[in-house]
Amino acid sequence: MIKALIAVFICITSWAFIPIASKEILKGMNNYAMLFFSNIISASILGIYLFSQNGIRVLKKYSIKDYILMSFLGFLGSFLFYVFLYKAFSLASAQEVFIINYTWPILITLLGFFILKEKATLMSLIAITISFLGVVIIATKGNLSTLKFTNLYADILALLGATCFALFSVLGKKVKYDQKIAVFVYFLSASIFSLATIKAFQIKFINSNTLFWLFINGAIINGISYIFWFYALKKAKTALISNLVYLTPLISLVFISLILKEKIEPYSIAALFLIMAGIGLQLAKKPT
C-alpha cells in the first residue's frame, strides 16, 4: 500500500507540472509543434515500457476495429485535449487555465447524463452549478457584478479541452482494453494526428531550457507518470487512488507560484475551492 501511495504521488506531482512545462515550452514554439514533439517522446517511452513488459504479444489480440476505436479515443484525450489546453496556456495565466481545465471531473458527470444515461440527481445538479460558479469567478477575475470576461477565448479553449478529456473518459468507460496497450496507442495515434498539423508548426527558437521541459513533458508528465499510475491502480483500491488525483491543482498552484512567479490571486483560490467543492459533492454521493 505504501508503494502504491508513493507511486500515485509521483503521478500527482508530475501532472502538477503541466502548467509549468507548457508555459516554458510555449516560449519557443506554438501549441501544435509542442504537442507533436511531446507525443513522439511519450509514445517512445510507453512503447519501450510495453516491449519490456511483453505487451507486444497482447497487441495481437485486438482487432482493427479495436485499434480504430483506441485511435479515436487518442484523438480526443491525447490530441484534441492538448491542442486546446496548450493554446489556452499561450493566451492566459497558468493558474487560470489549469483551474478551469480541472472542471473535467464535473463535466464527466454532465456527459454521463446524456451518453451513459446516468440519472441526474439534485446533488449532481448542485455540484455542477457550484463548480461552474467557480469557472465564472476565475473567468471574470472575481468581478461577478460586471461579468466582464477578460480572457474569454483562452477560457473557452480551456473548457473545450476539459470537455474533450471528459468525453474521452466517459467513452473510455464503455470499453475494456489493457491500459498499457491503450495509453500507448493513444499517444501513438496522437503523434500521427499531430503530424497532420505540421503546416501549422511555429518554432521561434529552441534552447536548452525548451529542450529540458520538452523532455520532462513528453517523458515524465505524459510518459513515465502513466507507468506509476498503472502500478498504483494495481496495488491499491481504485477509488482511493482516483480521489487523490484531485490534489493535483492544489500542488500545481504552489509550483506556479514558486517556479513561474505568478501571484496566486484570491479569486483563483476561491474558484478552485468551488470547483473542488462541486467535485467533492459528486464523489460523496457515489457508493464506495
PDB file of C-alpha atoms in Angstrom, residues 101-202:
ATOM      1  CA  ASN A 101      -9.376  22.805 -17.100  1.00  0.00           C
ATOM      2  CA  TYR A 102      -9.931  20.918 -13.859  1.00  0.00           C
ATOM      3  CA  THR A 103     -13.682  21.077 -14.419  1.00  0.00           C
ATOM      4  CA  TRP A 104     -13.310  17.842 -16.420  1.00  0.00           C
ATOM      5  CA  PRO A 105     -14.401  15.619 -13.476  1.00  0.00           C
ATOM      6  CA  ILE A 106     -17.676  17.534 -13.173  1.00  0.00           C
ATOM      7  CA  LEU A 107     -18.107  17.518 -16.962  1.00  0.00           C
ATOM      8  CA  ILE A 108     -17.844  13.716 -16.809  1.00  0.00           C
ATOM      9  CA  THR A 109     -20.971  13.792 -14.646  1.00  0.00           C
ATOM     10  CA  LEU A 110     -22.751  16.111 -17.079  1.00  0.00           C
ATOM     11  CA  LEU A 111     -21.866  13.997 -20.125  1.00  0.00           C
ATOM     12  CA  GLY A 112     -22.783  10.855 -18.203  1.00  0.00           C
ATOM     13  CA  PHE A 113     -26.411  12.023 -18.138  1.00  0.00           C
ATOM     14  CA  PHE A 114     -26.546  12.029 -21.939  1.00  0.00           C
ATOM     15  CA  ILE A 115     -24.112   9.312 -23.024  1.00  0.00           C
ATOM     16  CA  LEU A 116     -24.241   6.736 -20.223  1.00  0.00           C
ATOM     17  CA  LYS A 117     -27.895   7.521 -19.406  1.00  0.00           C
ATOM     18  CA  GLU A 118     -26.992   8.039 -15.758  1.00  0.00           C
ATOM     19  CA  LYS A 119     -29.717   9.503 -13.568  1.00  0.00           C
ATOM     20  CA  ALA A 120     -29.490  13.236 -12.872  1.00  0.00           C
ATOM     21  CA  THR A 121     -29.946  13.804  -9.141  1.00  0.00           C
ATOM     22  CA  LEU A 122     -30.447  17.043  -7.228  1.00  0.00           C
ATOM     23  CA  MET A 123     -26.981  16.600  -5.671  1.00  0.00           C
ATOM     24  CA  SER A 124     -25.411  16.204  -9.121  1.00  0.00           C
ATOM     25  CA  LEU A 125     -27.056  19.374 -10.401  1.00  0.00           C
ATOM     26  CA  ILE A 126     -25.985  21.323  -7.290  1.00  0.00           C
ATOM     27  CA  ALA A 127     -22.404  20.028  -7.711  1.00  0.00           C
ATOM     28  CA  ILE A 128     -22.326  21.100 -11.367  1.00  0.00           C
ATOM     29  CA  THR A 129     -23.722  24.544 -10.522  1.00  0.00           C
ATOM     30  CA  ILE A 130     -21.166  25.128  -7.745  1.00  0.00           C
ATOM     31  CA  SER A 131     -18.253  24.098  -9.987  1.00  0.00           C
ATOM     32  CA  PHE A 132     -19.339  26.315 -12.856  1.00  0.00           C
ATOM     33  CA  LEU A 133     -19.748  29.231 -10.460  1.00  0.00           C
ATOM     34  CA  GLY A 134     -16.037  28.702  -9.795  1.00  0.00           C
ATOM     35  CA  VAL A 135     -15.364  28.943 -13.539  1.00  0.00           C
ATOM     36  CA  VAL A 136     -17.305  32.220 -13.749  1.00  0.00           C
ATOM     37  CA  ILE A 137     -15.345  33.626 -10.788  1.00  0.00           C
ATOM     38  CA  ILE A 138     -11.931  32.951 -12.326  1.00  0.00           C
ATOM     39  CA  ALA A 139     -13.040  33.920 -15.845  1.00  0.00           C
ATOM     40  CA  THR A 140     -14.244  37.316 -14.565  1.00  0.00           C
ATOM     41  CA  LYS A 141     -11.307  37.640 -12.144  1.00  0.00           C
ATOM     42  CA  GLY A 142     -13.796  37.870  -9.302  1.00  0.00           C
ATOM     43  CA  ASN A 143     -15.837  40.717 -10.838  1.00  0.00           C
ATOM     44  CA  LEU A 144     -19.212  38.983 -10.682  1.00  0.00           C
ATOM     45  CA  SER A 145     -21.115  42.273 -10.644  1.00  0.00           C
ATOM     46  CA  THR A 146     -19.927  43.234 -14.140  1.00  0.00           C
ATOM     47  CA  LEU A 147     -19.463  39.721 -15.595  1.00  0.00           C
ATOM     48  CA  LYS A 148     -16.600  41.069 -17.694  1.00  0.00           C
ATOM     49  CA  PHE A 149     -14.642  38.144 -19.162  1.00  0.00           C
ATOM     50  CA  THR A 150     -11.038  39.284 -19.605  1.00  0.00           C
ATOM     51  CA  ASN A 151      -9.611  36.173 -21.340  1.00  0.00           C
ATOM     52  CA  LEU A 152     -12.765  34.721 -22.846  1.00  0.00           C
ATOM     53  CA  TYR A 153     -11.064  32.992 -25.801  1.00  0.00           C
ATOM     54  CA  ALA A 154      -8.492  31.283 -23.564  1.00  0.00           C
ATOM     55  CA  ASP A 155     -11.182  30.312 -21.043  1.00  0.00           C
ATOM     56  CA  ILE A 156     -13.332  28.775 -23.793  1.00  0.00           C
ATOM     57  CA  LEU A 157     -10.309  26.822 -25.052  1.00  0.00           C
ATOM     58  CA  ALA A 158      -9.615  25.539 -21.524  1.00  0.00           C
ATOM     59  CA  LEU A 159     -13.257  24.471 -21.200  1.00  0.00           C
ATOM     60  CA  LEU A 160     -13.188  22.811 -24.628  1.00  0.00           C
ATOM     61  CA  GLY A 161     -10.085  20.906 -23.545  1.00  0.00           C
ATOM     62  CA  ALA A 162     -11.819  19.834 -20.340  1.00  0.00           C
ATOM     63  CA  THR A 163     -14.857  18.732 -22.371  1.00  0.00           C
ATOM     64  CA  CYS A 164     -12.664  16.654 -24.704  1.00  0.00           C
ATOM     65  CA  PHE A 165     -10.996  14.947 -21.749  1.00  0.00           C
ATOM     66  CA  ALA A 166     -14.360  14.339 -20.068  1.00  0.00           C
ATOM     67  CA  LEU A 167     -15.755  12.835 -23.286  1.00  0.00           C
ATOM     68  CA  PHE A 168     -12.600  10.731 -23.618  1.00  0.00           C
ATOM     69  CA  SER A 169     -13.124   9.478 -20.042  1.00  0.00           C
ATOM     70  CA  VAL A 170     -16.844   8.745 -20.469  1.00  0.00           C
ATOM     71  CA  LEU A 171     -16.367   6.848 -23.738  1.00  0.00           C
ATOM     72  CA  GLY A 172     -13.370   5.067 -22.213  1.00  0.00           C
ATOM     73  CA  LYS A 173     -15.677   3.640 -19.535  1.00  0.00           C
ATOM     74  CA  LYS A 174     -17.577   1.746 -22.216  1.00  0.00           C
ATOM     75  CA  VAL A 175     -14.562  -0.202 -23.474  1.00  0.00           C
ATOM     76  CA  LYS A 176     -12.270  -2.640 -21.702  1.00  0.00           C
ATOM     77  CA  TYR A 177      -8.739  -2.642 -23.045  1.00  0.00           C
ATOM     78  CA  ASP A 178      -5.417  -3.399 -21.425  1.00  0.00           C
ATOM     79  CA  GLN A 179      -4.471   0.021 -20.023  1.00  0.00           C
ATOM     80  CA  LYS A 180      -0.816  -0.196 -21.031  1.00  0.00           C
ATOM     81  CA  ILE A 181      -1.766  -1.026 -24.628  1.00  0.00           C
ATOM     82  CA  ALA A 182      -4.481   1.618 -24.763  1.00  0.00           C
ATOM     83  CA  VAL A 183      -2.333   4.503 -23.472  1.00  0.00           C
ATOM     84  CA  PHE A 184       0.473   3.583 -25.882  1.00  0.00           C
ATOM     85  CA  VAL A 185      -1.988   3.614 -28.808  1.00  0.00           C
ATOM     86  CA  TYR A 186      -3.479   6.901 -27.571  1.00  0.00           C
ATOM     87  CA  PHE A 187      -0.130   8.680 -27.715  1.00  0.00           C
ATOM     88  CA  LEU A 188       0.993   6.916 -30.896  1.00  0.00           C
ATOM     89  CA  SER A 189      -2.194   7.912 -32.716  1.00  0.00           C
ATOM     90  CA  ALA A 190      -1.933  11.435 -31.267  1.00  0.00           C
ATOM     91  CA  SER A 191       1.577  11.654 -32.747  1.00  0.00           C
ATOM     92  CA  ILE A 192       0.154  10.810 -36.173  1.00  0.00           C
ATOM     93  CA  PHE A 193      -2.670  13.343 -35.789  1.00  0.00           C
ATOM     94  CA  SER A 194      -0.096  15.925 -34.665  1.00  0.00           C
ATOM     95  CA  LEU A 195       1.991  15.252 -37.766  1.00  0.00           C
ATOM     96  CA  ALA A 196      -1.039  16.182 -39.870  1.00  0.00           C
ATOM     97  CA  THR A 197      -0.805  19.704 -38.408  1.00  0.00           C
ATOM     98  CA  ILE A 198       2.834  20.160 -39.466  1.00  0.00           C
ATOM     99  CA  LYS A 199       1.970  23.160 -41.664  1.00  0.00           C
ATOM    100  CA  ALA A 200       0.735  24.944 -38.534  1.00  0.00           C
ATOM    101  CA  PHE A 201       4.045  24.433 -36.684  1.00  0.00           C
ATOM    102  CA  GLN A 202       5.707  27.637 -35.495  1.00  0.00           C
TER     103      GLN A 202
END
